[in-house]
Tab-separated table of C-alpha atoms in Angstrom:
chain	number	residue	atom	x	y	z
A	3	UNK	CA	47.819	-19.058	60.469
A	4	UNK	CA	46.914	-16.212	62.599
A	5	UNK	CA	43.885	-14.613	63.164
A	6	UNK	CA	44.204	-11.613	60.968
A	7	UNK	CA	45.734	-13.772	58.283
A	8	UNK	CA	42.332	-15.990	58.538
A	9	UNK	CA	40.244	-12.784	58.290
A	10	UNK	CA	41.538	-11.356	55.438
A	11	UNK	CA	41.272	-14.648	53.578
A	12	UNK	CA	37.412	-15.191	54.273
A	13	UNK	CA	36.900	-11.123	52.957
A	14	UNK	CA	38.927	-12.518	49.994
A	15	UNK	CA	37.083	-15.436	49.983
A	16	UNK	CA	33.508	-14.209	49.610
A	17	UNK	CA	34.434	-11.672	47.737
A	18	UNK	CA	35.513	-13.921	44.968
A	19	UNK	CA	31.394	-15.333	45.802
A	20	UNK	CA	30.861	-12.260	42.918
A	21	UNK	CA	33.450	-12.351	40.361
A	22	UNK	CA	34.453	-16.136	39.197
A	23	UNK	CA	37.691	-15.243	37.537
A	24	UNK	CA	39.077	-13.929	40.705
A	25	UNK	CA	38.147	-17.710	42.346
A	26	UNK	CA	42.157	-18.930	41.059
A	27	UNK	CA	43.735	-15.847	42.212
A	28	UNK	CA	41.918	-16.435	45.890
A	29	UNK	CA	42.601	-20.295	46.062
A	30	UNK	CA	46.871	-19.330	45.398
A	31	UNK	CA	46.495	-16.902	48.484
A	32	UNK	CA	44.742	-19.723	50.253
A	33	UNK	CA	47.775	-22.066	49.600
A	34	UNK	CA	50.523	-19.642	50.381
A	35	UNK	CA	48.726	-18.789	53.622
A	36	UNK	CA	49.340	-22.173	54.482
A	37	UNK	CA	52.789	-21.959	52.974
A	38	UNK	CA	52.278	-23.707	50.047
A	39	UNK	CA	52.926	-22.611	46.388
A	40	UNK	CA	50.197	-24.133	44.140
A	41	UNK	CA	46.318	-24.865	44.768
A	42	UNK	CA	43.854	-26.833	42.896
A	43	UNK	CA	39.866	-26.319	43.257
A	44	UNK	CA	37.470	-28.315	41.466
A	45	UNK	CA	33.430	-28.741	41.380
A	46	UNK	CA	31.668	-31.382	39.930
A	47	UNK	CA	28.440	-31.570	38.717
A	48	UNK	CA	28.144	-34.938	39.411
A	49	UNK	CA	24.779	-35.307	37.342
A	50	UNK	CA	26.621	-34.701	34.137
A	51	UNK	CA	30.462	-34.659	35.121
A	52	UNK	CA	31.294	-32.044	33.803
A	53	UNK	CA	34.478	-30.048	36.223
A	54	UNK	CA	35.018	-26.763	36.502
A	55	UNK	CA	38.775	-26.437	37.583
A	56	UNK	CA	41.122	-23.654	38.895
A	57	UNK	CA	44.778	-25.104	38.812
A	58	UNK	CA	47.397	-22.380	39.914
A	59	UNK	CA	50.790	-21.984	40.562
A	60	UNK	CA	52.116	-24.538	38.074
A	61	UNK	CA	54.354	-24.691	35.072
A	62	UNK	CA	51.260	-24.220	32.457
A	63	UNK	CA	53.104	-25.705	29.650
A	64	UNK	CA	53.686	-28.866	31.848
A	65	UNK	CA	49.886	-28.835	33.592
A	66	UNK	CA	48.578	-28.372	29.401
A	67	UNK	CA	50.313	-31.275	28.301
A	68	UNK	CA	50.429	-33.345	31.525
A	69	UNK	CA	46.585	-32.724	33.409
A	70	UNK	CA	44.722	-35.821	31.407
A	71	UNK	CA	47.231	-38.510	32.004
A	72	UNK	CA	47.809	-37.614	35.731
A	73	UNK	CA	44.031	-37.800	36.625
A	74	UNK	CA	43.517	-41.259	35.033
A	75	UNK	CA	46.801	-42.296	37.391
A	76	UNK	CA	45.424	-40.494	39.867
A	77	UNK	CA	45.798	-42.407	43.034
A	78	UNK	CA	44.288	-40.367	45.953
A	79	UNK	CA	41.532	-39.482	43.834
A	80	UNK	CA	39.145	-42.974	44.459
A	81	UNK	CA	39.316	-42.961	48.248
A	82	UNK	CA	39.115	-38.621	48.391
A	83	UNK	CA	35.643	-38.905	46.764
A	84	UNK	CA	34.312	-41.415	49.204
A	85	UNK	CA	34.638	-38.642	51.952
A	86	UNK	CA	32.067	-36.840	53.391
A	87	UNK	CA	31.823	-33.524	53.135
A	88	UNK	CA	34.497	-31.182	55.683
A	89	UNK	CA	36.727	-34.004	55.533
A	90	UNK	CA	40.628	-32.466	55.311
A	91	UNK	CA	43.542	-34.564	54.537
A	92	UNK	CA	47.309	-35.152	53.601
A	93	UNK	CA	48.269	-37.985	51.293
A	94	UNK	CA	48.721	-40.296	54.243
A	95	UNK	CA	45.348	-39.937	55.649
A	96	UNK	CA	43.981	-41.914	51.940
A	97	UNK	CA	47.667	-43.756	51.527
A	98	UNK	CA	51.047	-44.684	53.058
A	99	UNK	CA	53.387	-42.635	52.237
A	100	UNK	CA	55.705	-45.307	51.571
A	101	UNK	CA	53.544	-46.797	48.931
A	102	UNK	CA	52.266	-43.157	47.317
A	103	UNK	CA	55.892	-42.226	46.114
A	104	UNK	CA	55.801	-45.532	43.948
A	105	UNK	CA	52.363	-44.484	42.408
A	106	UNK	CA	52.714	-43.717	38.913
A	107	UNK	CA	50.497	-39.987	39.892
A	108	UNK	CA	54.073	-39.661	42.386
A	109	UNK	CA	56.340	-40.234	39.545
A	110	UNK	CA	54.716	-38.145	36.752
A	111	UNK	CA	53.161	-35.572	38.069
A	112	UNK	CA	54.333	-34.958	41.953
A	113	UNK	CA	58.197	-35.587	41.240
A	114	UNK	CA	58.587	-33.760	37.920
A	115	UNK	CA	56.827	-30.731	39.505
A	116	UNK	CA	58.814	-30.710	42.499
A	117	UNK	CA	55.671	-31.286	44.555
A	118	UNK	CA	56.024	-32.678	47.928
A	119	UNK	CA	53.037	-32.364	50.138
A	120	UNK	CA	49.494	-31.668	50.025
A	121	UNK	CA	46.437	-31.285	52.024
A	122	UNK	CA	42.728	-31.496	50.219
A	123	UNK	CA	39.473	-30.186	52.138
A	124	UNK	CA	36.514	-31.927	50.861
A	125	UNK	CA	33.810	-28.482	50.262
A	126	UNK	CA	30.508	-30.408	49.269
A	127	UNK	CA	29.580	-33.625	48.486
A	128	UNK	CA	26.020	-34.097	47.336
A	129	UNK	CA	24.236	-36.034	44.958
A	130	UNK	CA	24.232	-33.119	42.509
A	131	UNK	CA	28.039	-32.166	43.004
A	132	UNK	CA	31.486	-32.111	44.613
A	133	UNK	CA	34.120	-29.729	45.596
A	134	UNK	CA	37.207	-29.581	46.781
A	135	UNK	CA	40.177	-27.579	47.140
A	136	UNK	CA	43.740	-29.043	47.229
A	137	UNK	CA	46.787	-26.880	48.114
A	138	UNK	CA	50.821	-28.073	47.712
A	139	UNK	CA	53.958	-27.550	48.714
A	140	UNK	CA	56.896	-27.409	46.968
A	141	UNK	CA	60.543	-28.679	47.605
A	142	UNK	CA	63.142	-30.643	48.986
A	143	UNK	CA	62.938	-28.452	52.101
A	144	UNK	CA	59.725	-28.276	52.631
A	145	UNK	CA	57.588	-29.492	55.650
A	146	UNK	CA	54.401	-31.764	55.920
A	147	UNK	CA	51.309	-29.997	56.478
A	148	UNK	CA	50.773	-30.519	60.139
A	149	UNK	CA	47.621	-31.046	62.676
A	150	UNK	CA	47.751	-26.911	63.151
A	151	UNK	CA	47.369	-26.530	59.305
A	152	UNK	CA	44.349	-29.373	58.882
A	153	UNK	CA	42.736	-27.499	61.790
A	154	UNK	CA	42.797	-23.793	60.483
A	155	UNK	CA	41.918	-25.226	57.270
A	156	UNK	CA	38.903	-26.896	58.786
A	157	UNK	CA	37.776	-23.611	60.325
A	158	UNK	CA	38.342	-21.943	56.896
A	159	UNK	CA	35.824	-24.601	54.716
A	160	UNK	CA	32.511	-23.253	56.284
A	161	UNK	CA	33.382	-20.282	54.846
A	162	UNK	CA	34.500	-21.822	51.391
A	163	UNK	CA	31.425	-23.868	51.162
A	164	UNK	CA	29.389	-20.731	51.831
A	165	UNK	CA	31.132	-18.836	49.327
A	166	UNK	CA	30.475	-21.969	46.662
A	167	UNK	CA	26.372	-21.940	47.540
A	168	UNK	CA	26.714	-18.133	47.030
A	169	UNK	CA	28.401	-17.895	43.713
A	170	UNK	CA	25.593	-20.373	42.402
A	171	UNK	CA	23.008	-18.731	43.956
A	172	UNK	CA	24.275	-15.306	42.258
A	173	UNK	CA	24.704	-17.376	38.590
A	174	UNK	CA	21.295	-19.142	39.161
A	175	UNK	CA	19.698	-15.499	39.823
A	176	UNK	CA	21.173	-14.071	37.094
A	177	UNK	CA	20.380	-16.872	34.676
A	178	UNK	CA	16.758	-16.583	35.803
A	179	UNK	CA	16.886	-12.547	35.304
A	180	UNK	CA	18.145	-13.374	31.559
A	181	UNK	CA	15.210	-16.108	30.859
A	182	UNK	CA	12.025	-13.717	31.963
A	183	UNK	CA	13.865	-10.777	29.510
A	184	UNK	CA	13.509	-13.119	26.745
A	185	UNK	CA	10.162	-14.566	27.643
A	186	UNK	CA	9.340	-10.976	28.201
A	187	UNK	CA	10.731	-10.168	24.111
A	188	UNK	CA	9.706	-12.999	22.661
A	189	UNK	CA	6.352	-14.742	22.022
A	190	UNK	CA	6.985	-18.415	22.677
A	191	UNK	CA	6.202	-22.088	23.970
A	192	UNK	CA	9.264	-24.331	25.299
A	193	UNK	CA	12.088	-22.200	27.198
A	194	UNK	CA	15.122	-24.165	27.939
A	195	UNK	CA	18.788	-22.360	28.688
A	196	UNK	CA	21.607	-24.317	27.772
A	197	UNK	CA	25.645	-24.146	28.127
A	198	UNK	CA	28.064	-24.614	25.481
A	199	UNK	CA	27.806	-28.538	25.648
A	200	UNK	CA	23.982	-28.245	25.744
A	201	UNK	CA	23.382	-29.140	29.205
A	202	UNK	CA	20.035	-28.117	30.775
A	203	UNK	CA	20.649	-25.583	33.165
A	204	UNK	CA	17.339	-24.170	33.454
A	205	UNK	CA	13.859	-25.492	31.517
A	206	UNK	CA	10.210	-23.892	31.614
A	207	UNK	CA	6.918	-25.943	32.221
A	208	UNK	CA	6.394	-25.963	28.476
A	209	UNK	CA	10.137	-27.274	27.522
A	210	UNK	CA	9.512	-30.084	30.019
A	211	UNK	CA	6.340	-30.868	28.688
A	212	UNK	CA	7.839	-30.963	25.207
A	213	UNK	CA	11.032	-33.330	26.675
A	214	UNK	CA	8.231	-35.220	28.768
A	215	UNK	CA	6.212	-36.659	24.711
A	216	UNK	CA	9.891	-36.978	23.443
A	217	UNK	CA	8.563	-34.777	19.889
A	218	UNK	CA	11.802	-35.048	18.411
A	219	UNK	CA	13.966	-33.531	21.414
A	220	UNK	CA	14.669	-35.375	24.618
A	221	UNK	CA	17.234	-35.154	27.704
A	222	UNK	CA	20.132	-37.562	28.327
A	223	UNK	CA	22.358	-37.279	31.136
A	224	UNK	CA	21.150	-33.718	31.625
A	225	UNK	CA	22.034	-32.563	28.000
A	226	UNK	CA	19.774	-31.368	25.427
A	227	UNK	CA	19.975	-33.900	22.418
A	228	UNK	CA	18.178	-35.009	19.171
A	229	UNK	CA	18.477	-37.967	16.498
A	230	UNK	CA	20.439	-38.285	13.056
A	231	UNK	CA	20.563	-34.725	11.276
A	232	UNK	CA	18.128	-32.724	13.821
A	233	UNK	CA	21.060	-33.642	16.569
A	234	UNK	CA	23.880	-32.161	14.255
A	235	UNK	CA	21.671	-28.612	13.676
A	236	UNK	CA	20.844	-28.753	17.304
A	237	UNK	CA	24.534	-28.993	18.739
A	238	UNK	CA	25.848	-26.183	15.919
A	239	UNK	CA	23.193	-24.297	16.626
A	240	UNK	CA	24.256	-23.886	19.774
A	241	UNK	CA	28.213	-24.095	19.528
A	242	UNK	CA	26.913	-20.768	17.121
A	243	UNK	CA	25.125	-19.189	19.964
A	244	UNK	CA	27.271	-19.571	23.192
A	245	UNK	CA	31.139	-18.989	21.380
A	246	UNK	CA	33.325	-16.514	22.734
A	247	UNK	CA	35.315	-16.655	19.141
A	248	UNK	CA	32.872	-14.300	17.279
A	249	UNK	CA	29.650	-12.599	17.675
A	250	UNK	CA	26.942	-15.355	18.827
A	251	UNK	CA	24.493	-16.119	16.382
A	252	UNK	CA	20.958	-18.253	16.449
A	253	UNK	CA	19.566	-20.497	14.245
A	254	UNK	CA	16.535	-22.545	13.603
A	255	UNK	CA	15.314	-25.567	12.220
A	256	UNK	CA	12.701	-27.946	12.205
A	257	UNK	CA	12.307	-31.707	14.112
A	258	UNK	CA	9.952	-34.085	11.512
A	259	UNK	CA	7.772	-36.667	13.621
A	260	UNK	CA	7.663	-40.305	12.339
A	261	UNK	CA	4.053	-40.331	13.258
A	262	UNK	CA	3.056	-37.430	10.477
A	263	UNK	CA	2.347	-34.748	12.970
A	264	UNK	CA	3.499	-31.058	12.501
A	265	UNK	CA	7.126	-30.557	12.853
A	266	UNK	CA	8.866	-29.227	16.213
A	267	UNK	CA	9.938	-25.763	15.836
A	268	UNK	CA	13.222	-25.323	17.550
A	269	UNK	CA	14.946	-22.077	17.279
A	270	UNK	CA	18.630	-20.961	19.185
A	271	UNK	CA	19.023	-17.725	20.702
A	272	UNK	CA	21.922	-15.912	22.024
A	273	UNK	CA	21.662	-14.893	25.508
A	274	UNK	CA	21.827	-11.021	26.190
A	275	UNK	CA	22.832	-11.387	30.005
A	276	UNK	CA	26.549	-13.089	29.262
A	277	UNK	CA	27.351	-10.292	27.231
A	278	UNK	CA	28.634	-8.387	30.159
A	279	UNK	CA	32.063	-6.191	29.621
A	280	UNK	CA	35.302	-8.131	29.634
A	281	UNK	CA	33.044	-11.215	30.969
A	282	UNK	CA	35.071	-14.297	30.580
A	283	UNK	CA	31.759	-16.357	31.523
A	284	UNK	CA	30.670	-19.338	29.663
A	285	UNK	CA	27.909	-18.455	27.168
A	286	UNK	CA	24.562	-20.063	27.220
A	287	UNK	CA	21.163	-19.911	25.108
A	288	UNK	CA	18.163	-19.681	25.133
A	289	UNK	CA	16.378	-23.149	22.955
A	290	UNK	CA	12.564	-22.257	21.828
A	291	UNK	CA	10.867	-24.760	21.045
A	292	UNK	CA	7.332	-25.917	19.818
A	293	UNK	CA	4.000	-23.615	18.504
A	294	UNK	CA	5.868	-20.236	18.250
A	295	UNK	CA	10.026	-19.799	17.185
A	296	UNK	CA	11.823	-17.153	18.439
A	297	UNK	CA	11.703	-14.131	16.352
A	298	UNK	CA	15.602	-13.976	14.631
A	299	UNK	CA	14.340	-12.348	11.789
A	300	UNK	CA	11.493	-12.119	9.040
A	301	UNK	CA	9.555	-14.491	8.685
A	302	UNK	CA	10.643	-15.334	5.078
A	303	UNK	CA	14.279	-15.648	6.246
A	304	UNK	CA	12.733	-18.141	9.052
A	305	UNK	CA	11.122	-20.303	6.493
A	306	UNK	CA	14.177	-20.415	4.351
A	307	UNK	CA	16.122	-21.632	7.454
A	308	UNK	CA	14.212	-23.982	9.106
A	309	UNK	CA	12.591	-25.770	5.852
A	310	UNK	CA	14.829	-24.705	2.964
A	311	UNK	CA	12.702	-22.925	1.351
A	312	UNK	CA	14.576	-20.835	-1.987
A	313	UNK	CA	13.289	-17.194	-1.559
A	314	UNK	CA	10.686	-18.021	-3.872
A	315	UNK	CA	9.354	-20.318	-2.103
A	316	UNK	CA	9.076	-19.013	0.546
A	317	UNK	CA	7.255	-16.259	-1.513
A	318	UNK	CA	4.820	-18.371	-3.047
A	319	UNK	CA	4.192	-19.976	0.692
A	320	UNK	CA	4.001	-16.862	2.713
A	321	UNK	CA	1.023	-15.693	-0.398
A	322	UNK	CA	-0.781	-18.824	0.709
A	323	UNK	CA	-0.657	-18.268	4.257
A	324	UNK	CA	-2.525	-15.038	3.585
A	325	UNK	CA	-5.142	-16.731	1.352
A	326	UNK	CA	-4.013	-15.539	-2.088
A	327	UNK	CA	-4.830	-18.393	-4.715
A	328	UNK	CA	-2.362	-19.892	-7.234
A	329	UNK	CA	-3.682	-16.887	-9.855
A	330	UNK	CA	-3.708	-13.730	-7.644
A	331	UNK	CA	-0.018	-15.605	-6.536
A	332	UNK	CA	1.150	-15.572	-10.116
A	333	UNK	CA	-0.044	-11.617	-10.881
A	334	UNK	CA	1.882	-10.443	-8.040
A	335	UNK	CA	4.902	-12.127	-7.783
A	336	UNK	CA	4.830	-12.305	-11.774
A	337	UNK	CA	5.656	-15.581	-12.078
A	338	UNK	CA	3.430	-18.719	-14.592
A	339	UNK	CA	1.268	-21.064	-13.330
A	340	UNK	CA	3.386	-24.326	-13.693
A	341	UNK	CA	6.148	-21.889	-11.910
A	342	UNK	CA	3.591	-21.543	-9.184
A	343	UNK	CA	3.052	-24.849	-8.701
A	344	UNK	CA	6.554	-26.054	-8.871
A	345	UNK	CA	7.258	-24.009	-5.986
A	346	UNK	CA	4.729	-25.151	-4.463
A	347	UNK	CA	5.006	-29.019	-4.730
A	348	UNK	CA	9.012	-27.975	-3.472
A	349	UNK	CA	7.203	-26.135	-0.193
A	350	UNK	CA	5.252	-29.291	0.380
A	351	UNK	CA	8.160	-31.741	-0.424
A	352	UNK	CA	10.309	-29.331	2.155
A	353	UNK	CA	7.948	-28.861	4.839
A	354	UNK	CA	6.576	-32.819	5.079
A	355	UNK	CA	2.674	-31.489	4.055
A	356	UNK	CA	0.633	-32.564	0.979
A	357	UNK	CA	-2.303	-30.110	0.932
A	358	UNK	CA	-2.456	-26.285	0.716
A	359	UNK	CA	-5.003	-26.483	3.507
A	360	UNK	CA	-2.222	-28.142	5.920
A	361	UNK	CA	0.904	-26.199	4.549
A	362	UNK	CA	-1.548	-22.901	5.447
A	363	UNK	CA	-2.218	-24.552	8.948
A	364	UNK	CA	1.475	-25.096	9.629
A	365	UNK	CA	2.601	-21.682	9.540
A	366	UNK	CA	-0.128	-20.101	11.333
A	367	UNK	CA	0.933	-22.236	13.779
A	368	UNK	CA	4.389	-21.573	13.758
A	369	UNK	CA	4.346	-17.940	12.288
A	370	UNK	CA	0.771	-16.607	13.440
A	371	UNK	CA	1.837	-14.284	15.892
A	372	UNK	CA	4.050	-12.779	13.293
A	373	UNK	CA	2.987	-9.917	10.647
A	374	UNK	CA	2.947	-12.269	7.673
A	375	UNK	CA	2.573	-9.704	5.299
């Protein structure tokens, strides 16, 4: 690789620092620079496992059907991950040769593929994550990567690495822009933003408090989680918030304590600042949670959500909040007495309280910044 070639890949390179979907495009001129005709990049975040991958170059009908079963048979993955960071290799450096073309990875996924060589350059290694790009020749023909290749790729991984802290220091900014504009919007307690799966990417002093008493919401493994039914809402709410299928939506609901304490408000919010044209970007969202919800809409279409309330419920409750007795609750919503107090019992049965007093207390707490009018 000559010198020009080398400079126009690390303009390339950084560039792609900006705009994610252009990393797969970058990595194939990476490989063909090097005269191969496929690349692979991963990172790990080793805390939770989950990969973020850019495979190009292949058959995509063959990588779909094939990518699962060749990384559990994947050979030269064990000893790749125990090398530091910088490290570059060929199969032989991790294997003999001899021995790799009898690995089952050789035979279903190198042979029918017509893949013959490769060379991997370990990016990062930490204890939070791992990188590493991968690029392949293919054919008969074609030669081993050489000590002239390893070499210009090891003078090419500074800049790769650099172009990796980058891109996460861009996404990290940009995730932190998006949590002060809803703190900013939104009267609240616990902020925590989440990805698709529900993994904690960034959490507020409040949120970890909130994690810290385990009220009904914890972390495990770096994901956002809950017990029995509160776990189902939790991980629809946010499927609801962060898809790419149809317009996001949020949701709330409340978290019951064993100990008889007031229930954990936790509400879902769509996040505003992955909205951006054409964005291909996972979603994320924004979890409230605690002494104020998120404000997704009146305040009698919150109580219906989180507690169940019927609308007239919720009528009869929002009246108590603002200290209407049972009679001057009858006369305006025009309802009986024993009406009144059926919806009532219902509105205690629903929200886990037994006295008007404590039903009153719960939604100032939860709804007192709100007009409740």
């Amino acid at each position: 690789m000559g010198g020009t070639d080398l400079t126009n890949l690390v303009g390339l390179i950084y560039a792609s620092a900006y705009d994610v979907a252009a990393v797969p495009g970058v990595m194939l001129k990476v490989a063909e620079a090097f005269g191969g005709q496929s690349a692979a990049y991963s990172e790990t975040d080793r805390r939770t496992g989950k990969i973020w991958r850019a495979d190009v170059g292949l058959d995509e009908d063959f990588y779909r059907k094939n990518r699962e079963a060749s990384e559990q048979v994947n050979a030269l993955l064990p000893p790749f991950k125990r090398l530091p960071a910088g490290a570059v290799v060929v199969e032989e450096t991790v294997m003999p040769r001899r021995e790799f073309l009898h690995t089952a990875f050789y035979q279903e996924w190198f042979r029918p593929q017509d893949i013959h060589w490769t060379m991997a350059c370990k990016l990062e290694h930490t204890d939070r994550a791992m990188a590493a790009l991968t690029v392949r020749r293919h054919g008969r023909r074609s030669a081993a990567f050489n000590v002239q290749s390893m070499d210009a790729m090891r003078r090419l991984a500074p800049h790769l690495r650099e172009s990796i802290k980058l891109r996460h220091r861009l996404r990290q900014d940009r995730l932190e822009q998006g949590l002060n504009r809803e703190i900013v919007d939104r009267a609240v307690s616990g902020l925590a933003i989440v990805d698709q799966d529900g993994h904690a990417v960034l959490l507020n002093p409040a949120a970890e408090a909130f994690l810290a008493r385990d009220a009904g919401l914890r972390l495990r493994s770096g994901r956002l989680e809950a017990d029995g039914k509160a776990g189902t809402l939790l991980r629809t709410r946010i499927h609801r918030a962060t898809t790419r299928d149809r317009a996001p939506v949020g949701g709330s609901f409340a978290i019951h304590g064993d100990d008889g304490a007031l229930p954990l408000i936790v509400s879902v919010v769509p996040m505003r600042g992955d909205d951006a044209p054409g964005s291909q970007q996972p979603r994320h969202a924004l979890v409230v949670m605690g002494d104020a919800g998120a404000e997704l809409g009146p305040v009698r279409t919150q109580l219906a959500e989180i507690f169940g309330l019927t609308p007239s419920e919720a009528a009869v409750t929002l009246a108590l909040c603002r200290g209407d007795d049972l009679p001057a609750i009858c006369a305006t919503l025009g309802i009986s007495m024993p009406t009144a107090r059926t919806h009532l019992q219902r509105a205690f049965a629903k929200t886990g309280t037994r006295r008007q007093a404590a039903l009153a207390a719960l939604l100032q707490r939860n709804f007192g910044h709100f007009d409740l009018t």
